[in-house]
PDB file of C-alpha atoms and ligand atoms in Angstrom:
ATOM      1  CA  MET A  25      17.990   2.800  16.732  1.00 39.00           C
ATOM      2  CA  SER A  26      17.767  -0.815  16.893  1.00 45.00           C
ATOM      3  CA  ALA A  27      20.376  -2.291  14.571  1.00 51.00           C
ATOM      4  CA  THR A  28      21.692  -5.728  15.875  1.00 52.00           C
ATOM      5  CA  ALA A  29      24.063  -6.982  13.453  1.00 49.00           C
ATOM      6  CA  ARG A  30      22.899 -10.761  12.120  1.00 47.00           C
ATOM      7  CA  LYS A  31      25.130 -13.695  12.063  1.00 55.00           C
ATOM      8  CA  LYS A  32      26.157 -15.670   9.079  1.00 81.00           C
ATOM      9  CA  ALA A  33      24.895 -12.959   6.253  1.00 93.00           C
ATOM     10  CA  PRO A  34      27.420 -11.876   3.829  1.00 97.00           C
ATOM     11  CA  ASN A  35      28.486  -8.448   3.417  1.00 98.00           C
ATOM     12  CA  ALA A  36      29.018  -5.908   0.701  1.00 98.00           C
ATOM     13  CA  GLN A  37      32.563  -7.671   0.494  1.00 98.00           C
ATOM     14  CA  ASP A  38      31.129 -11.292   0.015  1.00 98.00           C
ATOM     15  CA  ILE A  39      28.593 -10.335  -2.167  1.00 98.00           C
ATOM     16  CA  ARG A  40      31.419  -8.153  -4.318  1.00 98.00           C
ATOM     17  CA  ALA A  41      33.433 -11.258  -4.380  1.00 98.00           C
ATOM     18  CA  ARG A  42      31.219 -13.337  -6.082  1.00 98.00           C
ATOM     19  CA  LYS A  43      32.254 -12.129  -9.413  1.00 98.00           C
ATOM     20  CA  GLY A  44      32.210 -14.519 -12.105  1.00 98.00           C
ATOM     21  CA  GLY A  45      31.443 -17.206  -9.499  1.00 98.00           C
ATOM     22  CA  GLU A  46      28.081 -19.232  -8.494  1.00 98.00           C
ATOM     23  CA  PRO A  47      24.906 -17.128  -9.218  1.00 98.00           C
ATOM     24  CA  LEU A  48      24.103 -14.564  -6.850  1.00 98.00           C
ATOM     25  CA  VAL A  49      20.293 -14.815  -6.009  1.00 98.00           C
ATOM     26  CA  SER A  50      18.053 -12.472  -4.928  1.00 98.00           C
ATOM     27  CA  LEU A  51      14.442 -10.988  -4.551  1.00 98.00           C
ATOM     28  CA  THR A  52      12.787  -7.945  -2.933  1.00 98.00           C
ATOM     29  CA  ALA A  53      10.690  -8.419   0.322  1.00 98.00           C
ATOM     30  CA  TYR A  54       8.795  -5.982   2.395  1.00 98.00           C
ATOM     31  CA  THR A  55       7.584  -8.179   5.477  1.00 98.00           C
ATOM     32  CA  THR A  56       8.658 -10.533   8.055  1.00 98.00           C
ATOM     33  CA  PRO A  57       7.115 -13.330   6.917  1.00 98.00           C
ATOM     34  CA  MET A  58       8.355 -12.964   3.249  1.00 98.00           C
ATOM     35  CA  ALA A  59      11.652 -12.464   4.626  1.00 98.00           C
ATOM     36  CA  ARG A  60      11.706 -15.446   6.692  1.00 98.00           C
ATOM     37  CA  LEU A  61      10.840 -17.468   3.525  1.00 98.00           C
ATOM     38  CA  MET A  62      13.522 -16.341   1.299  1.00 98.00           C
ATOM     39  CA  ASP A  63      16.139 -15.972   3.987  1.00 98.00           C
ATOM     40  CA  ASP A  64      17.263 -19.812   3.445  1.00 97.00           C
ATOM     41  CA  HIS A  65      16.919 -19.354  -0.327  1.00 97.00           C
ATOM     42  CA  CYS A  66      18.567 -16.119  -1.099  1.00 98.00           C
ATOM     43  CA  ASP A  67      21.816 -14.415  -0.890  1.00 98.00           C
ATOM     44  CA  PHE A  68      20.679 -11.303  -0.148  1.00 98.00           C
ATOM     45  CA  VAL A  69      17.121  -9.510  -0.083  1.00 98.00           C
ATOM     46  CA  LEU A  70      16.270  -6.107  -1.271  1.00 99.00           C
ATOM     47  CA  VAL A  71      14.013  -4.262   0.823  1.00 99.00           C
ATOM     48  CA  GLY A  72      13.088  -2.112  -2.690  1.00 98.00           C
ATOM     49  CA  ASP A  73      11.110   1.123  -2.968  1.00 98.00           C
ATOM     50  CA  SER A  74       8.526  -1.143  -5.020  1.00 98.00           C
ATOM     51  CA  VAL A  75       7.108  -1.234  -1.724  1.00 98.00           C
ATOM     52  CA  GLY A  76       4.666   1.409  -2.862  1.00 98.00           C
ATOM     53  CA  MET A  77       3.398  -0.092  -5.576  1.00 96.00           C
ATOM     54  CA  VAL A  78       3.343  -3.481  -4.373  1.00 95.00           C
ATOM     55  CA  LEU A  79       2.025  -3.101  -0.825  1.00 96.00           C
ATOM     56  CA  HIS A  80       1.112   0.668  -0.475  1.00 97.00           C
ATOM     57  CA  GLY A  81      -1.387   0.435  -4.134  1.00 95.00           C
ATOM     58  CA  LEU A  82       0.787   3.838  -5.577  1.00 97.00           C
ATOM     59  CA  GLU A  83       1.097   3.965  -9.130  1.00 95.00           C
ATOM     60  CA  SER A  84       4.650   4.609  -9.084  1.00 97.00           C
ATOM     61  CA  THR A  85       7.962   4.629  -6.761  1.00 98.00           C
ATOM     62  CA  LEU A  86       7.567   8.127  -6.664  1.00 98.00           C
ATOM     63  CA  GLY A  87       5.850   8.685  -3.537  1.00 98.00           C
ATOM     64  CA  VAL A  88       7.879   6.522  -1.987  1.00 98.00           C
ATOM     65  CA  THR A  89       9.617   8.134   1.676  1.00 98.00           C
ATOM     66  CA  MET A  90      12.085   7.413   4.192  1.00 98.00           C
ATOM     67  CA  GLU A  91       9.958   6.580   6.982  1.00 98.00           C
ATOM     68  CA  MET A  92       8.076   3.950   4.733  1.00 98.00           C
ATOM     69  CA  MET A  93      11.672   2.556   3.896  1.00 98.00           C
ATOM     70  CA  VAL A  94      12.211   2.470   7.655  1.00 98.00           C
ATOM     71  CA  MET A  95       9.648   0.765   8.442  1.00 98.00           C
ATOM     72  CA  HIS A  96       9.838  -2.164   5.740  1.00 98.00           C
ATOM     73  CA  GLY A  97      13.291  -2.320   6.719  1.00 98.00           C
ATOM     74  CA  GLN A  98      13.413  -2.876  10.523  1.00 98.00           C
ATOM     75  CA  ALA A  99      10.285  -5.611   9.192  1.00 98.00           C
ATOM     76  CA  VAL A 100      12.475  -7.611   6.960  1.00 98.00           C
ATOM     77  CA  SER A 101      15.355  -7.408   8.974  1.00 98.00           C
ATOM     78  CA  ARG A 102      13.390  -9.180  11.642  1.00 98.00           C
ATOM     79  CA  GLY A 103      13.085 -11.724   9.462  1.00 98.00           C
ATOM     80  CA  LEU A 104      16.390 -12.458   7.986  1.00 98.00           C
ATOM     81  CA  GLU A 105      19.451 -14.357   9.676  1.00 97.00           C
ATOM     82  CA  SER A 106      21.893 -15.821   6.904  1.00 97.00           C
ATOM     83  CA  ALA A 107      20.991 -13.346   3.743  1.00 98.00           C
ATOM     84  CA  MET A 108      22.316 -10.075   3.474  1.00 98.00           C
ATOM     85  CA  MET A 109      19.734  -7.080   3.792  1.00 98.00           C
ATOM     86  CA  VAL A 110      20.009  -3.989   0.647  1.00 98.00           C
ATOM     87  CA  ILE A 111      17.562  -1.250   1.490  1.00 99.00           C
ATOM     88  CA  ASP A 112      16.701   1.251  -1.539  1.00 98.00           C
ATOM     89  CA  MET A 113      17.553   4.790  -0.871  1.00 99.00           C
ATOM     90  CA  PRO A 114      13.528   6.467  -2.061  1.00 98.00           C
ATOM     91  CA  PHE A 115      13.133   9.117  -4.799  1.00 98.00           C
ATOM     92  CA  ALA A 116      14.808  12.593  -3.466  1.00 98.00           C
ATOM     93  CA  SER A 117      16.492  11.114  -0.531  1.00 98.00           C
ATOM     94  CA  TYR A 118      20.258  11.091  -2.392  1.00 98.00           C
ATOM     95  CA  GLU A 119      19.618  13.178  -5.609  1.00 98.00           C
ATOM     96  CA  HIS A 120      20.479  16.833  -4.234  1.00 98.00           C
ATOM     97  CA  SER A 121      23.749  16.320  -2.917  1.00 98.00           C
ATOM     98  CA  PRO A 122      26.399  13.703  -1.502  1.00 98.00           C
ATOM     99  CA  ALA A 123      26.190  14.669   2.062  1.00 98.00           C
ATOM    100  CA  GLU A 124      22.145  14.832   2.350  1.00 98.00           C
ATOM    101  CA  ALA A 125      22.718  11.206   0.677  1.00 98.00           C
ATOM    102  CA  PHE A 126      25.051  10.158   3.492  1.00 98.00           C
ATOM    103  CA  ARG A 127      22.596  11.355   5.865  1.00 98.00           C
ATOM    104  CA  ASN A 128      19.929   9.614   4.787  1.00 98.00           C
ATOM    105  CA  ALA A 129      21.613   6.345   3.917  1.00 98.00           C
ATOM    106  CA  ALA A 130      22.786   6.561   7.198  1.00 98.00           C
ATOM    107  CA  GLN A 131      19.984   7.104   9.007  1.00 98.00           C
ATOM    108  CA  LEU A 132      18.425   3.660   6.791  1.00 98.00           C
ATOM    109  CA  MET A 133      21.383   1.508   7.658  1.00 98.00           C
ATOM    110  CA  SER A 134      21.389   2.372  11.575  1.00 98.00           C
ATOM    111  CA  GLU A 135      18.000   2.174  11.752  1.00 98.00           C
ATOM    112  CA  THR A 136      17.067  -1.021   9.664  1.00 98.00           C
ATOM    113  CA  SER A 137      20.572  -2.943   9.842  1.00 96.00           C
ATOM    114  CA  ALA A 138      20.798  -2.959   6.490  1.00 98.00           C
ATOM    115  CA  GLY A 139      24.289  -4.599   4.952  1.00 98.00           C
ATOM    116  CA  ALA A 140      23.873  -1.813   2.329  1.00 98.00           C
ATOM    117  CA  VAL A 141      22.003   0.946   0.362  1.00 99.00           C
ATOM    118  CA  LYS A 142      20.535   0.937  -3.280  1.00 99.00           C
ATOM    119  CA  LEU A 143      20.388   3.719  -5.412  1.00 99.00           C
ATOM    120  CA  GLU A 144      19.498   4.459  -9.135  1.00 98.00           C
ATOM    121  CA  GLY A 145      21.737   6.553 -11.734  1.00 98.00           C
ATOM    122  CA  GLY A 146      25.116   5.865 -13.388  1.00 98.00           C
ATOM    123  CA  VAL A 147      27.239   8.590 -14.379  1.00 98.00           C
ATOM    124  CA  GLU A 148      25.424  11.311 -12.574  1.00 98.00           C
ATOM    125  CA  MET A 149      25.592   9.475  -9.647  1.00 98.00           C
ATOM    126  CA  ALA A 150      29.174   8.422  -9.536  1.00 98.00           C
ATOM    127  CA  GLU A 151      30.280  11.508  -6.910  1.00 98.00           C
ATOM    128  CA  THR A 152      27.670  10.799  -4.603  1.00 98.00           C
ATOM    129  CA  ILE A 153      28.713   6.792  -4.837  1.00 98.00           C
ATOM    130  CA  ARG A 154      31.963   7.412  -3.990  1.00 98.00           C
ATOM    131  CA  PHE A 155      31.308   9.956  -1.355  1.00 98.00           C
ATOM    132  CA  LEU A 156      29.324   7.062   0.556  1.00 98.00           C
ATOM    133  CA  VAL A 157      31.694   4.237  -0.480  1.00 98.00           C
ATOM    134  CA  LYS A 158      34.596   6.436   1.449  1.00 98.00           C
ATOM    135  CA  ARG A 159      32.391   6.832   4.518  1.00 98.00           C
ATOM    136  CA  GLY A 160      31.683   3.382   5.063  1.00 98.00           C
ATOM    137  CA  ILE A 161      28.156   3.058   3.250  1.00 98.00           C
ATOM    138  CA  PRO A 162      28.059   0.160   0.877  1.00 98.00           C
ATOM    139  CA  VAL A 163      25.812   1.062  -2.124  1.00 99.00           C
ATOM    140  CA  MET A 164      24.645  -1.156  -4.925  1.00 99.00           C
ATOM    141  CA  ALA A 165      24.201   0.882  -8.103  1.00 99.00           C
ATOM    142  CA  HIS A 166      20.899   0.189 -10.458  1.00 98.00           C
ATOM    143  CA  ILE A 167      21.104   1.308 -13.746  1.00 98.00           C
ATOM    144  CA  GLY A 168      18.923   0.731 -17.158  1.00 98.00           C
ATOM    145  CA  LEU A 169      15.460   1.583 -16.610  1.00 98.00           C
ATOM    146  CA  THR A 170      15.377   3.382 -13.557  1.00 98.00           C
ATOM    147  CA  PRO A 171      11.910   3.500 -12.328  1.00 98.00           C
ATOM    148  CA  GLN A 172      12.511   6.679 -10.434  1.00 98.00           C
ATOM    149  CA  SER A 173      13.285   8.606 -13.310  1.00 98.00           C
ATOM    150  CA  ILE A 174       9.905   7.563 -15.183  1.00 96.00           C
ATOM    151  CA  ASN A 175       9.228  10.947 -16.300  1.00 97.00           C
ATOM    152  CA  THR A 176      12.015  11.859 -17.902  1.00 96.00           C
ATOM    153  CA  LEU A 177      12.573   8.346 -19.268  1.00 96.00           C
ATOM    154  CA  GLY A 178       9.038   8.354 -20.688  1.00 94.00           C
ATOM    155  CA  GLY A 179       7.578   5.235 -19.249  1.00 94.00           C
ATOM    156  CA  TYR A 180       9.015   2.048 -19.111  1.00 94.00           C
ATOM    157  CA  LYS A 181      11.234   1.499 -21.709  1.00 95.00           C
ATOM    158  CA  VAL A 182      13.981  -1.179 -22.608  1.00 97.00           C
ATOM    159  CA  GLN A 183      17.293   1.050 -22.124  1.00 97.00           C
ATOM    160  CA  GLY A 184      20.011   0.446 -24.331  1.00 97.00           C
ATOM    161  CA  ARG A 185      19.030  -0.511 -27.563  1.00 97.00           C
ATOM    162  CA  ASP A 186      20.954   0.719 -30.366  1.00 96.00           C
ATOM    163  CA  GLU A 187      23.143   4.223 -29.974  1.00 96.00           C
ATOM    164  CA  GLN A 188      21.779   4.328 -26.148  1.00 96.00           C
ATOM    165  CA  ALA A 189      23.923   1.473 -25.597  1.00 98.00           C
ATOM    166  CA  GLU A 190      27.142   3.085 -25.134  1.00 98.00           C
ATOM    167  CA  ALA A 191      25.251   5.504 -22.799  1.00 98.00           C
ATOM    168  CA  VAL A 192      24.514   2.305 -20.598  1.00 98.00           C
ATOM    169  CA  LEU A 193      28.119   1.121 -20.793  1.00 98.00           C
ATOM    170  CA  GLU A 194      29.337   4.725 -19.387  1.00 98.00           C
ATOM    171  CA  ASP A 195      27.208   4.122 -16.633  1.00 98.00           C
ATOM    172  CA  ALA A 196      28.075   0.632 -15.671  1.00 98.00           C
ATOM    173  CA  ARG A 197      31.811   1.671 -16.020  1.00 98.00           C
ATOM    174  CA  ALA A 198      31.329   4.635 -13.720  1.00 98.00           C
ATOM    175  CA  VAL A 199      29.123   3.355 -10.799  1.00 98.00           C
ATOM    176  CA  ALA A 200      31.736   0.227 -10.874  1.00 98.00           C
ATOM    177  CA  GLU A 201      34.671   2.611 -10.934  1.00 98.00           C
ATOM    178  CA  ALA A 202      33.200   5.059  -8.016  1.00 98.00           C
ATOM    179  CA  GLY A 203      33.258   1.730  -5.493  1.00 98.00           C
ATOM    180  CA  ALA A 204      30.125   0.296  -5.985  1.00 99.00           C
ATOM    181  CA  PHE A 205      29.934  -3.545  -4.594  1.00 98.00           C
ATOM    182  CA  SER A 206      27.461  -4.440  -7.237  1.00 98.00           C
ATOM    183  CA  VAL A 207      25.302  -3.121  -9.895  1.00 99.00           C
ATOM    184  CA  VAL A 208      21.531  -4.286 -10.759  1.00 99.00           C
ATOM    185  CA  LEU A 209      21.019  -3.743 -14.555  1.00 98.00           C
ATOM    186  CA  GLU A 210      17.252  -3.659 -15.109  1.00 98.00           C
ATOM    187  CA  LYS A 211      15.207  -3.930 -18.644  1.00 98.00           C
ATOM    188  CA  VAL A 212      18.184  -4.000 -21.030  1.00 98.00           C
ATOM    189  CA  PRO A 213      18.998  -5.449 -24.119  1.00 98.00           C
ATOM    190  CA  HIS A 214      20.779  -9.271 -23.241  1.00 98.00           C
ATOM    191  CA  LYS A 215      24.006  -8.631 -25.321  1.00 98.00           C
ATOM    192  CA  LEU A 216      24.405  -5.331 -23.523  1.00 98.00           C
ATOM    193  CA  ALA A 217      24.015  -7.091 -20.432  1.00 98.00           C
ATOM    194  CA  ASP A 218      26.944  -9.714 -21.129  1.00 98.00           C
ATOM    195  CA  GLN A 219      29.122  -7.072 -22.323  1.00 98.00           C
ATOM    196  CA  ILE A 220      28.812  -5.307 -19.087  1.00 98.00           C
ATOM    197  CA  THR A 221      28.638  -8.484 -17.186  1.00 98.00           C
ATOM    198  CA  ASP A 222      32.183  -9.067 -19.045  1.00 98.00           C
ATOM    199  CA  GLU A 223      34.053  -5.753 -19.103  1.00 98.00           C
ATOM    200  CA  ILE A 224      33.115  -4.700 -15.302  1.00 98.00           C
ATOM    201  CA  GLU A 225      34.727  -6.081 -12.023  1.00 98.00           C
ATOM    202  CA  ILE A 226      31.566  -5.881  -9.880  1.00 98.00           C
ATOM    203  CA  PRO A 227      28.930  -8.307  -9.650  1.00 98.00           C
ATOM    204  CA  THR A 228      26.050  -7.460 -12.415  1.00 98.00           C
ATOM    205  CA  ILE A 229      22.447  -8.292 -11.094  1.00 98.00           C
ATOM    206  CA  GLY A 230      19.847  -8.616 -13.572  1.00 98.00           C
ATOM    207  CA  ILE A 231      16.155  -7.690 -13.572  1.00 98.00           C
ATOM    208  CA  GLY A 232      14.858  -8.466 -17.327  1.00 98.00           C
ATOM    209  CA  ALA A 233      18.636  -8.521 -18.479  1.00 98.00           C
ATOM    210  CA  SER A 234      20.461 -11.406 -18.831  1.00 98.00           C
ATOM    211  CA  ALA A 235      20.615 -15.261 -17.670  1.00 98.00           C
ATOM    212  CA  GLY A 236      24.815 -14.216 -18.375  1.00 98.00           C
ATOM    213  CA  CYS A 237      24.490 -11.581 -15.325  1.00 98.00           C
ATOM    214  CA  ASP A 238      26.186 -12.223 -12.400  1.00 98.00           C
ATOM    215  CA  GLY A 239      23.120 -12.739 -10.502  1.00 98.00           C
ATOM    216  CA  GLN A 240      19.198 -12.390 -10.922  1.00 98.00           C
ATOM    217  CA  ILE A 241      16.429 -10.157  -8.933  1.00 98.00           C
ATOM    218  CA  LEU A 242      12.708 -10.348  -8.923  1.00 98.00           C
ATOM    219  CA  VAL A 243       9.897  -8.849  -7.025  1.00 97.00           C
ATOM    220  CA  VAL A 244       8.517 -11.114  -4.549  1.00 97.00           C
ATOM    221  CA  ASP A 245       4.907 -10.340  -5.373  1.00 97.00           C
ATOM    222  CA  ASP A 246       5.300 -10.494  -9.381  1.00 96.00           C
ATOM    223  CA  MET A 247       6.977 -13.976  -9.041  1.00 97.00           C
ATOM    224  CA  VAL A 248       4.739 -15.497  -6.852  1.00 97.00           C
ATOM    225  CA  GLY A 249       1.564 -13.866  -8.215  1.00 96.00           C
ATOM    226  CA  PHE A 250       0.465 -11.800  -5.796  1.00 94.00           C
ATOM    227  CA  PHE A 251       0.731  -8.381  -7.536  1.00 86.00           C
ATOM    228  CA  THR A 252      -1.471  -8.957 -10.407  1.00 83.00           C
ATOM    229  CA  ALA A 253      -1.983  -5.420 -11.709  1.00 82.00           C
ATOM    230  CA  PHE A 254       0.474  -5.899 -14.556  1.00 83.00           C
ATOM    231  CA  LYS A 255       2.709  -8.789 -15.474  1.00 88.00           C
ATOM    232  CA  PRO A 256       6.215  -7.316 -17.075  1.00 92.00           C
ATOM    233  CA  LYS A 257       7.774  -9.477 -19.825  1.00 95.00           C
ATOM    234  CA  PHE A 258      10.966 -10.014 -17.565  1.00 97.00           C
ATOM    235  CA  VAL A 259       8.540 -11.843 -15.006  1.00 97.00           C
ATOM    236  CA  LYS A 260       8.073 -15.224 -14.413  1.00 97.00           C
ATOM    237  CA  ARG A 261       5.281 -16.650 -12.394  1.00 96.00           C
ATOM    238  CA  TYR A 262       6.518 -19.523 -10.456  1.00 97.00           C
ATOM    239  CA  ALA A 263       2.999 -19.698  -8.431  1.00 97.00           C
ATOM    240  CA  GLU A 264      -0.038 -17.873  -8.775  1.00 95.00           C
ATOM    241  CA  LEU A 265      -0.911 -17.233  -5.058  1.00 97.00           C
ATOM    242  CA  GLY A 266      -3.206 -13.904  -5.778  1.00 96.00           C
ATOM    243  CA  PRO A 267      -5.722 -16.573  -7.304  1.00 95.00           C
ATOM    244  CA  LEU A 268      -5.649 -18.773  -4.812  1.00 96.00           C
ATOM    245  CA  ALA A 269      -5.886 -16.501  -1.996  1.00 97.00           C
ATOM    246  CA  GLU A 270      -8.808 -14.963  -3.558  1.00 96.00           C
ATOM    247  CA  ALA A 271     -10.633 -18.143  -3.490  1.00 97.00           C
ATOM    248  CA  ALA A 272      -9.665 -18.998  -0.038  1.00 98.00           C
ATOM    249  CA  ILE A 273     -11.323 -15.529   0.613  1.00 98.00           C
ATOM    250  CA  ALA A 274     -14.375 -16.186  -1.187  1.00 98.00           C
ATOM    251  CA  GLU A 275     -14.886 -19.463   0.365  1.00 98.00           C
ATOM    252  CA  TYR A 276     -14.573 -17.827   4.027  1.00 98.00           C
ATOM    253  CA  ALA A 277     -17.344 -15.046   2.543  1.00 98.00           C
ATOM    254  CA  ALA A 278     -19.846 -17.719   1.669  1.00 98.00           C
ATOM    255  CA  GLU A 279     -19.221 -19.940   4.885  1.00 98.00           C
ATOM    256  CA  VAL A 280     -20.033 -16.576   7.004  1.00 98.00           C
ATOM    257  CA  ARG A 281     -22.744 -16.028   5.458  1.00 98.00           C
ATOM    258  CA  ALA A 282     -23.953 -19.620   5.811  1.00 98.00           C
ATOM    259  CA  ARG A 283     -23.250 -19.566   9.172  1.00 98.00           C
ATOM    260  CA  THR A 284     -21.169 -22.655   8.321  1.00 98.00           C
ATOM    261  CA  PHE A 285     -18.073 -21.062   9.548  1.00 98.00           C
ATOM    262  CA  PRO A 286     -17.152 -20.953  12.874  1.00 98.00           C
ATOM    263  CA  ALA A 287     -17.401 -25.011  13.345  1.00 98.00           C
ATOM    264  CA  ASP A 288     -17.790 -26.507  16.550  1.00 96.00           C
ATOM    265  CA  GLU A 289     -13.667 -26.831  16.088  1.00 97.00           C
ATOM    266  CA  HIS A 290     -13.348 -23.406  15.940  1.00 97.00           C
ATOM    267  CA  VAL A 291     -15.236 -22.398  19.188  1.00 97.00           C
ATOM    268  CA  PHE A 292     -14.830 -22.986  23.297  1.00 96.00           C
ATOM    269  CA  SER A 293     -16.788 -24.382  25.501  1.00 94.00           C
ATOM    270  CA  ASP A 294     -17.874 -22.900  29.089  1.00 91.00           C
ATOM    271  CA  GLN A 295     -15.739 -25.600  30.867  1.00 90.00           C
ATOM    272  CA  ALA A 296     -11.931 -26.325  30.534  1.00 87.00           C
ATOM    273  CA  PRO A 297     -11.106 -29.684  29.374  1.00 80.00           C
ATOM    274  CA  SER A 298     -10.035 -32.208  31.555  1.00 81.00           C
ATOM    275  CA  LYS A 299      -6.554 -32.734  31.700  1.00 76.00           C
ATOM    276  CA  GLY A 300      -6.827 -36.617  31.286  1.00 68.00           C
ATOM    277  CA  PRO A 301      -3.616 -38.731  31.017  1.00 67.00           C
ATOM    278  CA  LYS A 302      -2.307 -38.328  27.293  1.00 58.00           C
ATOM    279  CA  THR A 303      -2.416 -41.223  25.039  1.00 52.00           C
TER     280      THR A 303
HETATM  281  O1  LIG B 418      12.619  -1.694  -5.790  1.00 82.83           O
HETATM  282  C1  LIG B 418      12.847  -2.731  -6.983  1.00 82.83           C
HETATM  283  O2  LIG B 418      11.961  -3.677  -6.295  1.00 82.83           O
HETATM  284  C2  LIG B 418      13.970  -2.973  -7.093  1.00 82.83           C
HETATM  285  C3  LIG B 418      14.205  -3.853  -7.837  1.00 82.83           C
HETATM  286  C4  LIG B 418      12.976  -4.432  -9.101  1.00 82.83           C
HETATM  287  C5  LIG B 418      15.335  -3.926  -8.676  1.00 82.83           C
HETATM  288  O3  LIG B 418      14.688  -1.571  -7.307  1.00 82.83           O
END
């Protein structure tokens, strides 16, 4: 086990105490370098199971395993000092029983040093959330569009329009009452997100929800333009790094083929340079 406590990072109680205050800032991360870039800017960083689609080319998050989450969790943990790390429980690691959820959540936390786990589901997961919290595992809930359930939801649709609104509200109440320290609201109408934020006592973290939520989260590769397979409406592209990286790769390929790379400054002579006085 490689758990090492970080110094300044907020914990679940600190995040919980931010309800109604300055908005919480969060992004996903899957690697050490990306975690380092966001450490000073985020309150918490989520090792999301979106890693399956973003880095591993899977069509959904359903194929993400515990092993993948542990490996990416360890990588992200090495890049964080001041942001809290939350880690997703992958599909089929928590739904069967609270006891199995505890075993897997404990493994994720002890092997990655995450400060909390996130799991998807509302009313139906309340018992599991209560079980985990009572045994020392802080839980961030995730309701609205829950991507691990796309096969029963029928796709990545907005959740909570019209008569569905009451069910999403019930989910929010249930996870708050069960002891979750915060809840992600994904792809719910903005008025419903505002109503939930007003009503429940834990911070709401919006993704495709409302600027009125207590915080926001985005998938980092979406917002910097690395993941270009598709762009959900709720994503704002703050940069277009994908096309920039591709242009750099194309230039490198052309220079290799033209033998203009490596140039003189990139190769080594057969004699070590003399150690003259520094000027
Ligand atoms: O896996 C993920 O990236 C997530 C966020 C989009 C909330 O769950």
